[in-house]
CSV table of C-alpha atoms and ligand atoms in Angstrom, one decimal:
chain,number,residue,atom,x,y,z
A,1,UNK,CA,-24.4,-15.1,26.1
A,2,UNK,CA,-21.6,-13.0,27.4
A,3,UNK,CA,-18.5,-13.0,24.8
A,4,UNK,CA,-15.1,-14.6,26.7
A,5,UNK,CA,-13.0,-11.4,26.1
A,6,UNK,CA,-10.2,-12.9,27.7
A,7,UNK,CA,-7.5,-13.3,25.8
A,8,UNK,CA,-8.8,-12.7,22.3
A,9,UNK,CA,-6.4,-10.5,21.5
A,10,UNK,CA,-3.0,-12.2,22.4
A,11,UNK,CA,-1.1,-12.9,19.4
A,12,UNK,CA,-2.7,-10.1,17.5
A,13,UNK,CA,-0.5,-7.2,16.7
A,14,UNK,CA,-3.0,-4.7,17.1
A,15,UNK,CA,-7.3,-4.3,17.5
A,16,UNK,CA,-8.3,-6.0,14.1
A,17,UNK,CA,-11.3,-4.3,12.3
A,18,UNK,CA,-14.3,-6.2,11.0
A,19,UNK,CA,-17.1,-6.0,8.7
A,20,UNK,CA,-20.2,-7.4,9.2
A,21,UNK,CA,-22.9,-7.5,6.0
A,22,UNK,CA,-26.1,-8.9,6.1
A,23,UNK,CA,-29.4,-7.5,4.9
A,24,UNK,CA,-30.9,-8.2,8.6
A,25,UNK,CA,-29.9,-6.3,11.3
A,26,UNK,CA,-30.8,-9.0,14.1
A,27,UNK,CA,-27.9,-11.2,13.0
A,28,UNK,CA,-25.8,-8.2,12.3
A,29,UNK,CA,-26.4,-7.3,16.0
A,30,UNK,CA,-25.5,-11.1,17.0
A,31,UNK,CA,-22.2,-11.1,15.1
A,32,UNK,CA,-21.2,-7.7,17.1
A,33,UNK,CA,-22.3,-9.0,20.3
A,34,UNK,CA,-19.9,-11.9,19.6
A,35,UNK,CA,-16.7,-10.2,18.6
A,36,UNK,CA,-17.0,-6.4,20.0
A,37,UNK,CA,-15.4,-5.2,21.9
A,38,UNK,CA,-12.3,-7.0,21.1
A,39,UNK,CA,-12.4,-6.0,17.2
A,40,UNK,CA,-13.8,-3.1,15.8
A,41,UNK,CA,-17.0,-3.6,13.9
A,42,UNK,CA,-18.3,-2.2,11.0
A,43,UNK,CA,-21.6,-2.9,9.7
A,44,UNK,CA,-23.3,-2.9,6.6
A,45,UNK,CA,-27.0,-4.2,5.6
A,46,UNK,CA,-26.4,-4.4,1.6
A,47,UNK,CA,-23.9,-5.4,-1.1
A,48,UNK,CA,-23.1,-2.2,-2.2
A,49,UNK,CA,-22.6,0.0,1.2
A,50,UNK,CA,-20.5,-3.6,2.0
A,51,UNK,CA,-18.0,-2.8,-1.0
A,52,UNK,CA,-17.9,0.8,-0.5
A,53,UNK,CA,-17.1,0.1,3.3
A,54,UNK,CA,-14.0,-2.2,2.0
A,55,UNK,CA,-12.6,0.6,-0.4
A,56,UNK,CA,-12.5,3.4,2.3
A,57,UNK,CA,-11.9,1.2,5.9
A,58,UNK,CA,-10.0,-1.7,4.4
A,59,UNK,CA,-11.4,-4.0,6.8
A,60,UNK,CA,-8.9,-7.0,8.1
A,61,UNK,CA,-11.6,-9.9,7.1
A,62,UNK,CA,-15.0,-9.8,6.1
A,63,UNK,CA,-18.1,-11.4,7.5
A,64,UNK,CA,-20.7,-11.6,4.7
A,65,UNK,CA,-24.1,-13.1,4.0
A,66,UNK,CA,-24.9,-15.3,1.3
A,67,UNK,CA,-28.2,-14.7,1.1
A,68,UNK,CA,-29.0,-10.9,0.0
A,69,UNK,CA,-31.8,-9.1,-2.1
A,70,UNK,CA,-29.6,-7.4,-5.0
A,71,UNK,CA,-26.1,-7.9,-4.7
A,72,UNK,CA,-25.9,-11.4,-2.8
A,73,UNK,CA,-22.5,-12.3,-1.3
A,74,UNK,CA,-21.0,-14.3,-4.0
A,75,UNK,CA,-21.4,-11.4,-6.6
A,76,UNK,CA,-19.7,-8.7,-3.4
A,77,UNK,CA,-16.8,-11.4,-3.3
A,78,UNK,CA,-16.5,-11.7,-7.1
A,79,UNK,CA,-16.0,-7.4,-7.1
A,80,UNK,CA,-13.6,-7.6,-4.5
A,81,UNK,CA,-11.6,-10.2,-6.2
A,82,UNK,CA,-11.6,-7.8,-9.4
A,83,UNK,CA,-9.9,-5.1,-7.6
A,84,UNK,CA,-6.6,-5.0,-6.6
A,85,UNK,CA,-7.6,-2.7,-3.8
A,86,UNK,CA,-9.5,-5.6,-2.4
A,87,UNK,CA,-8.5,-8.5,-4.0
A,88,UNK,CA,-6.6,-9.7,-0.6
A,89,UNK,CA,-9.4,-8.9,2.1
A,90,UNK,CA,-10.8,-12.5,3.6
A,91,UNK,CA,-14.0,-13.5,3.6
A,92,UNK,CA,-15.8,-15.6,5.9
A,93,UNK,CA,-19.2,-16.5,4.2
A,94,UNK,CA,-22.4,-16.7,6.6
A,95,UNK,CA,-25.3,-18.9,5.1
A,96,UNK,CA,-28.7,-20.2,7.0
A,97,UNK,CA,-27.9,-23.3,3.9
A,98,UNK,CA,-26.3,-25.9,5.1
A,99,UNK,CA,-25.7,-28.0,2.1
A,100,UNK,CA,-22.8,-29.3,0.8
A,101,UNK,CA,-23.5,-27.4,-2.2
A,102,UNK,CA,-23.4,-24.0,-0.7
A,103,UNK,CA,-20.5,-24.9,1.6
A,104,UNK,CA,-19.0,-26.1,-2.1
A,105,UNK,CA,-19.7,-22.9,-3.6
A,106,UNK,CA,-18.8,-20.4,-0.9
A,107,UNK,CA,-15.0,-22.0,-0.5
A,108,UNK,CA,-14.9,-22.4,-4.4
A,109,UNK,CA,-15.9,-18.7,-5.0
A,110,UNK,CA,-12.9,-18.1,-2.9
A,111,UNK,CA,-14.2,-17.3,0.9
A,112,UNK,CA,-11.5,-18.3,3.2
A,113,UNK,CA,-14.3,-20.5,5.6
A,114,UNK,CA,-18.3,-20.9,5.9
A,115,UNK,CA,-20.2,-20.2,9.0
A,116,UNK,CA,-24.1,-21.2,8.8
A,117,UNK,CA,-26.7,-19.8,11.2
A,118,UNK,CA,-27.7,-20.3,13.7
A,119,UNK,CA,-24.3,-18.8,14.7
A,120,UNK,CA,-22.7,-20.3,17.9
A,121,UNK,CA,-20.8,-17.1,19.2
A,122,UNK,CA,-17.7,-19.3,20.5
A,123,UNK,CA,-17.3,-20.9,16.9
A,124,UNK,CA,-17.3,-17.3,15.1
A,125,UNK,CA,-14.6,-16.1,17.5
A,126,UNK,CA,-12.8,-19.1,16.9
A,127,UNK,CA,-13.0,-18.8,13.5
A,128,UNK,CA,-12.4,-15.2,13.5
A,129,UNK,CA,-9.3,-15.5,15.5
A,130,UNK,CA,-7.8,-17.9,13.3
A,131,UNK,CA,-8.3,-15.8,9.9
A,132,UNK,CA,-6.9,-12.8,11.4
A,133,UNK,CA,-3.9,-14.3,12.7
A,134,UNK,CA,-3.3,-15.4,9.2
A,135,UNK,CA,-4.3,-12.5,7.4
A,136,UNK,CA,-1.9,-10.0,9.9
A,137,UNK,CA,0.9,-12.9,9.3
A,138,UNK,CA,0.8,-12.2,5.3
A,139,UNK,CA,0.5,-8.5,6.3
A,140,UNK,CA,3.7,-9.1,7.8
A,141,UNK,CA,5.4,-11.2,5.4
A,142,UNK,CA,4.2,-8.8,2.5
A,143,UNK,CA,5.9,-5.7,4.1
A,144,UNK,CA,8.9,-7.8,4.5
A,145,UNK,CA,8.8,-8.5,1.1
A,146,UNK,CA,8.7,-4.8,-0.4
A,147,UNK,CA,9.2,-2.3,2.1
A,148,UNK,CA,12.5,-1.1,2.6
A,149,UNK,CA,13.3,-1.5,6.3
A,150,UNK,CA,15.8,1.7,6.7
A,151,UNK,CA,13.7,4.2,5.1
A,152,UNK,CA,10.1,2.2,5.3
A,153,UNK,CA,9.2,3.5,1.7
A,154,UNK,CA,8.7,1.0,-0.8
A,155,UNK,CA,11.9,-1.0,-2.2
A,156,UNK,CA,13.2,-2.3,-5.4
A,157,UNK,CA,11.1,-5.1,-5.5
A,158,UNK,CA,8.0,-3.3,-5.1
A,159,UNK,CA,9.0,-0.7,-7.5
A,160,UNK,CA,9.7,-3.1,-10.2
A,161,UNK,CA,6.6,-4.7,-10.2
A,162,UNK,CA,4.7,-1.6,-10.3
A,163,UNK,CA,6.2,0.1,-12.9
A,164,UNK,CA,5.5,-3.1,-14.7
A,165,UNK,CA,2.1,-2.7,-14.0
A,166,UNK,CA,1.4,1.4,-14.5
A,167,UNK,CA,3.3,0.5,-17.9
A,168,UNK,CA,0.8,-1.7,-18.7
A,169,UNK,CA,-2.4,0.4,-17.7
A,170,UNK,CA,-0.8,3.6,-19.5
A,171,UNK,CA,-0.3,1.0,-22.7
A,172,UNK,CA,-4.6,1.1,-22.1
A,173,UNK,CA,-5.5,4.0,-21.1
A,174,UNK,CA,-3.6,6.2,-23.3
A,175,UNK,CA,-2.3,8.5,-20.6
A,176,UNK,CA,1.4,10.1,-19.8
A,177,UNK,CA,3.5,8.1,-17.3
A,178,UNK,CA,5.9,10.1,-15.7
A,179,UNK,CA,9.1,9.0,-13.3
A,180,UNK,CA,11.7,10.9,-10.8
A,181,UNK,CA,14.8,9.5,-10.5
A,182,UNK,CA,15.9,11.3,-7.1
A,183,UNK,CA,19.7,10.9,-6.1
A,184,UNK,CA,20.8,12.5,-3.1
A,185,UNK,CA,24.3,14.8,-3.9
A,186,UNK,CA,27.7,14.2,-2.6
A,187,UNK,CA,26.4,11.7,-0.2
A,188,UNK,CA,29.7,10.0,0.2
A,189,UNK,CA,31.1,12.8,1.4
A,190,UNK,CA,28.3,13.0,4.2
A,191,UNK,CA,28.8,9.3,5.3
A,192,UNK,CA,32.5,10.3,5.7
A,193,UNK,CA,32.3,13.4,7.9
A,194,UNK,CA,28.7,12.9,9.7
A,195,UNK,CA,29.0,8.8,10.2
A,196,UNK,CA,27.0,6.3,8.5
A,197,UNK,CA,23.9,6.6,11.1
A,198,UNK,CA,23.7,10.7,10.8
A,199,UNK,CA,23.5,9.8,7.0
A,200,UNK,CA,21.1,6.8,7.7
A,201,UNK,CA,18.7,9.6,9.3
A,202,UNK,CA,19.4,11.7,7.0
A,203,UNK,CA,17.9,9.3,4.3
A,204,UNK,CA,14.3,8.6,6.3
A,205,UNK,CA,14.1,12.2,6.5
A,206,UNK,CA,14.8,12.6,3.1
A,207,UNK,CA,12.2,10.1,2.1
A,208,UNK,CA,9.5,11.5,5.2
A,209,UNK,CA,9.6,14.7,3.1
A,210,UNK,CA,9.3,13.2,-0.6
A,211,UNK,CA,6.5,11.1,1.0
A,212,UNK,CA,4.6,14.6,2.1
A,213,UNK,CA,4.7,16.6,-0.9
A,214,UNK,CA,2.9,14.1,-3.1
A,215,UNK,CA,-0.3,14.5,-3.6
A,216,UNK,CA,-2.0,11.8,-5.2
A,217,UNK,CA,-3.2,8.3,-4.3
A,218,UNK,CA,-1.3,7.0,-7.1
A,219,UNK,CA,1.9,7.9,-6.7
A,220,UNK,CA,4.8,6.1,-5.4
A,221,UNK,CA,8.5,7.1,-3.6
A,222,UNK,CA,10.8,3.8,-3.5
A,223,UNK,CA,14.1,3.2,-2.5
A,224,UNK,CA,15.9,2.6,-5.7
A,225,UNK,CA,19.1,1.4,-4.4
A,226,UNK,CA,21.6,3.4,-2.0
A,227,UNK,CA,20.8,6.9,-2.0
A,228,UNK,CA,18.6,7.2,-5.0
A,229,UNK,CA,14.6,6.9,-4.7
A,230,UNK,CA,12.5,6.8,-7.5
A,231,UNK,CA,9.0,8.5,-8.2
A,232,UNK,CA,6.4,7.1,-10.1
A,233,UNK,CA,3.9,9.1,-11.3
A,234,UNK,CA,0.6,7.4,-13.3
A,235,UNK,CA,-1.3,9.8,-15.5
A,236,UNK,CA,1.1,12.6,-15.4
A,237,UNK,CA,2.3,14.6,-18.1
A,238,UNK,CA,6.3,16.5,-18.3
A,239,UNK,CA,5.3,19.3,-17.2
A,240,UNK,CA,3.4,18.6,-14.5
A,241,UNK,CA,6.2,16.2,-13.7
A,242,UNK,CA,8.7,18.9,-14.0
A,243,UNK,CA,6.8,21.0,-11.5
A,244,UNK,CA,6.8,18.2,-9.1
A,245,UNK,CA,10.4,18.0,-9.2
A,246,UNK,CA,10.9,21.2,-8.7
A,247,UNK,CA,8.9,21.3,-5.5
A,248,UNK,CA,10.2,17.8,-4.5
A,249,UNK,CA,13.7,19.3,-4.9
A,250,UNK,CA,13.0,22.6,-2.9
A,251,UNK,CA,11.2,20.9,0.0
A,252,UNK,CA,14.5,18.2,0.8
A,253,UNK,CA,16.5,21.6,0.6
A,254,UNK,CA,14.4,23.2,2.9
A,255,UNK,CA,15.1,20.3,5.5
A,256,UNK,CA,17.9,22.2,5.7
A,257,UNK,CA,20.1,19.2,7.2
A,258,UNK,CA,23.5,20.6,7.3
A,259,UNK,CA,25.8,19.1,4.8
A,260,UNK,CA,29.4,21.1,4.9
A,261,UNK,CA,30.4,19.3,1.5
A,262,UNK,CA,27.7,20.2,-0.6
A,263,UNK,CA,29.4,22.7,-2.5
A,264,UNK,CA,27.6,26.3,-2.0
A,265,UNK,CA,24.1,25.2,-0.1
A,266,UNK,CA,25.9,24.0,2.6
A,267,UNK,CA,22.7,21.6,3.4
A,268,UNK,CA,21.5,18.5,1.6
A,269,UNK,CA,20.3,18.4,-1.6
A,270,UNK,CA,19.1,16.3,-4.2
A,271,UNK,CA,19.4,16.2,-8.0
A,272,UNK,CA,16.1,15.2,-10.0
A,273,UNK,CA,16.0,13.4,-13.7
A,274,UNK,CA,12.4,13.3,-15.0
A,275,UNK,CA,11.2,10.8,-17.9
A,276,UNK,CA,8.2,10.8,-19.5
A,277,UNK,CA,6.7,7.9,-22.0
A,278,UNK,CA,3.6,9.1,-23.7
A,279,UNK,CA,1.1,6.4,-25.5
A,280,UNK,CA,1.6,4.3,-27.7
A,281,UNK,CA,4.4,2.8,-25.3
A,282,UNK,CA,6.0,1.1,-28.1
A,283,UNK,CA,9.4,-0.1,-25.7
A,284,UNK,CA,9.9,-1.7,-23.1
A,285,UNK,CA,9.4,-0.1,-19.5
A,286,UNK,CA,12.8,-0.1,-18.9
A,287,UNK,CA,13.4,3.0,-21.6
A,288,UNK,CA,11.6,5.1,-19.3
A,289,UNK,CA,14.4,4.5,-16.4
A,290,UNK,CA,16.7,5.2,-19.3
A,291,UNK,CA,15.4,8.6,-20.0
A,292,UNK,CA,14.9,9.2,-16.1
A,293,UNK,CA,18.6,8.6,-15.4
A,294,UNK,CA,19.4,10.7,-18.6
A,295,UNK,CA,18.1,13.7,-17.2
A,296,UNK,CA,19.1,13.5,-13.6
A,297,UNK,CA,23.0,12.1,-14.9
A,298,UNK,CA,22.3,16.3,-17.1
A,299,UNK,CA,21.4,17.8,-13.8
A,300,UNK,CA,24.6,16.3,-11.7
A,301,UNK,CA,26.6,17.9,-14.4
A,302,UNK,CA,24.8,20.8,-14.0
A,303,UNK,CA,25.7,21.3,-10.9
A,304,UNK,CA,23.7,19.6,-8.8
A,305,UNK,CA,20.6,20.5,-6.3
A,306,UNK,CA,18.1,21.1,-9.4
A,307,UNK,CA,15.5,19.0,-11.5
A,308,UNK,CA,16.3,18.6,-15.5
A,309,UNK,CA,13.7,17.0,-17.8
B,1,GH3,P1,26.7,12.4,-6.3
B,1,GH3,O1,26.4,13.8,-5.9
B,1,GH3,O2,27.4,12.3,-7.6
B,1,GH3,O3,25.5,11.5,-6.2
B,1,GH3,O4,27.7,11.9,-5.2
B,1,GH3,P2,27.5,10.8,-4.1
B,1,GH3,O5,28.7,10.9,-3.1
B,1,GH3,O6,26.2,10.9,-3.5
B,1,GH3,O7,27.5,9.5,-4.9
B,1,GH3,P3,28.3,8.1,-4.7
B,1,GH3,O8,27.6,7.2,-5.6
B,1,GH3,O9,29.8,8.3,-4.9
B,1,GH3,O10,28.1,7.7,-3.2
B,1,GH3,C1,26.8,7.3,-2.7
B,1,GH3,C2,26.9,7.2,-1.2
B,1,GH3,O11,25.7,6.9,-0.6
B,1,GH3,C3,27.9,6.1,-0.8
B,1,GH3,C4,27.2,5.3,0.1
B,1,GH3,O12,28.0,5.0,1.3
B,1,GH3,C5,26.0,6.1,0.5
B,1,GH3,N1,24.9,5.2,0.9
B,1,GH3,C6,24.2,4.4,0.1
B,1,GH3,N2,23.2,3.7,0.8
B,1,GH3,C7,23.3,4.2,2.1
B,1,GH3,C8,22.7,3.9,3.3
B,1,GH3,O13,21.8,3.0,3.4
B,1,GH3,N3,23.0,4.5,4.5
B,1,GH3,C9,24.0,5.4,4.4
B,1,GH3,N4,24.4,6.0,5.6
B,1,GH3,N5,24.7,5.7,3.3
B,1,GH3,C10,24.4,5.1,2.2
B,2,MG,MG1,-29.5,-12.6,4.3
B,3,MG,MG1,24.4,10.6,-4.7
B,4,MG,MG1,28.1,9.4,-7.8
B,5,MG,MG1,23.7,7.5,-6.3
């Protein structure tokens, strides 16, 4: 049966990307025939290459089999639900059971709907349409919630809740957490002389080239408040930290945006206070702001345009 292309796609922001798992590649092949090429498709045939698949493509909803040899789809759901990588994808459970009990299970193990087989190719776009619509409407609502709309870095909120939570798996694991408090210098006295949209742009680029120079996965730039942004760095030790501020501090120099009241450099700059709380995290989070804001309030009164530990 020819899929009805037409208008699949209004309402959707952009092409959604699937994946399909089932441990037989004839209904794997029916599933694509039914929603390419409107979405793109990825395809696995077992429980595992499904979960690795929805670590490295984050998929926008999942179409998974119940029935599997090894990992069936209840146990593929229940590791997605344990990581917080994954824990938001949707899943759409497909079964060839169509009891009650299954149906019972599948939406009580947390799939978002049930689909049994035979498949009927307009249902599953139906379906399919509806659960991504709802899943790019929380996408939506979640950016609204913690990205900062000037800068599009992470906000307060965000920030917040993930120190929280690195405090938390440092308190475990036993290893350094480190934190740049980044505060852009005499930024006043730009707004004044360059107008409040030159030092608007000024601010994304600021953040564009804090965002570049980090490395790993882990680590997070958000927008503190103002003109201050604040690094968190899980599993990091002072030193390490130290160097990062050093290089984070060179590169917004090396924007070289020209800043006539910045005292010698004559270009933006930013001043860098780095905290570190080492395990056992006996305080509260909160004392490692403290020590953060410490060091950068040391290297303003330094002089500015320079990272102090
Ligand atoms: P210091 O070197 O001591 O940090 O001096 P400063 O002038 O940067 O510090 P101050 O706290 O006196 O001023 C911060 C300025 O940052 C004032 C405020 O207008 C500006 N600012 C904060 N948020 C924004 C923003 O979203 N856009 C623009 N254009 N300016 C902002
Ligand atoms: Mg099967
Ligand atoms: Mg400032
Ligand atoms: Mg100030
Ligand atoms: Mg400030």
């Amino acid at each position: 049966m020819k899929p009805e292309t037409s208008d699949f796609l209004a309402g959707l922001p952009r092409q959604p990307r699937l994946l399909v798992v089932d441990d037989q590649a004839i209904q794997i092949q029916v599933l694509y025939r039914a929603l390419a090429p409107d979405c793109q498709v990825l395809m696995a045939t077992s429980g595992e290459a499904a979960l690795r698949l929805c670590h490295e493509r984050l998929p926008d909803l999942v179409l998974l089999d119940v029935e599997m040899p090894g990992m069936d789809g209840f146990a593929v759901l229940q590791q997605l639900k344990a990581d917080p990588v994954t824990r938001e994808l949707p899943v759409i459970f497909v079964t060839g059971h169509t009891s009650d009990d299954v149906e019972s299970r599948c939406l009580e193990a947390g799939g978002v709907d049930y689909i049994s087989k035979p498949i009927n190719p307009r249902v599953v776009r139906s379906r399919v349409k509806t659960h991504l619509m709802l899943k790019f409407q929380s996408d939506l609502l979640r950016d609204m919630v913690f990205v900062d709309p000037l800068t599009n870095s992470y906000n307060r909120r965000y920030f917040d809740q993930r120190l929280a939570m690195e405090w938390s798996r440092a308190r475990r694991s036993g290893a350094p957490l480190s934190l740049l408090m980044i505060d852009v210098d005499h930024f006043k006295a730009y707004n004044d002389h360059y107008g409040h949209p030159a030092g608007d742009q000024a601010l994304r680029e600021v953040v564009r080239a804090l965002t570049r120079h980090l490395q790993r996965p882990g680590d997070t730039v958000a927008r503190y408040g103002g003109e201050e942004f604040a690094c968190l760095l899980p599993e990091t030790d002072h030193n390490a930290a130290l160097m990062l501020a050093d290089r984070l501090e060179l590169c917004v120099r090396e924007l070289a945006l020209p800043h006539a009241f910045s005292g010698a450099a004559q270009v933006v700059t930013v001043s860098v206070g780095v905290g570190t709380a080492t395990p056992p995290l006996e305080d509260g989070e909160q004392s490692l702001v403290q020590d953060a804001d410490a060091a950068l309030y040391r290297a303003k009164h330094g002089g500015r345009g320079r990272a102090l530990g």
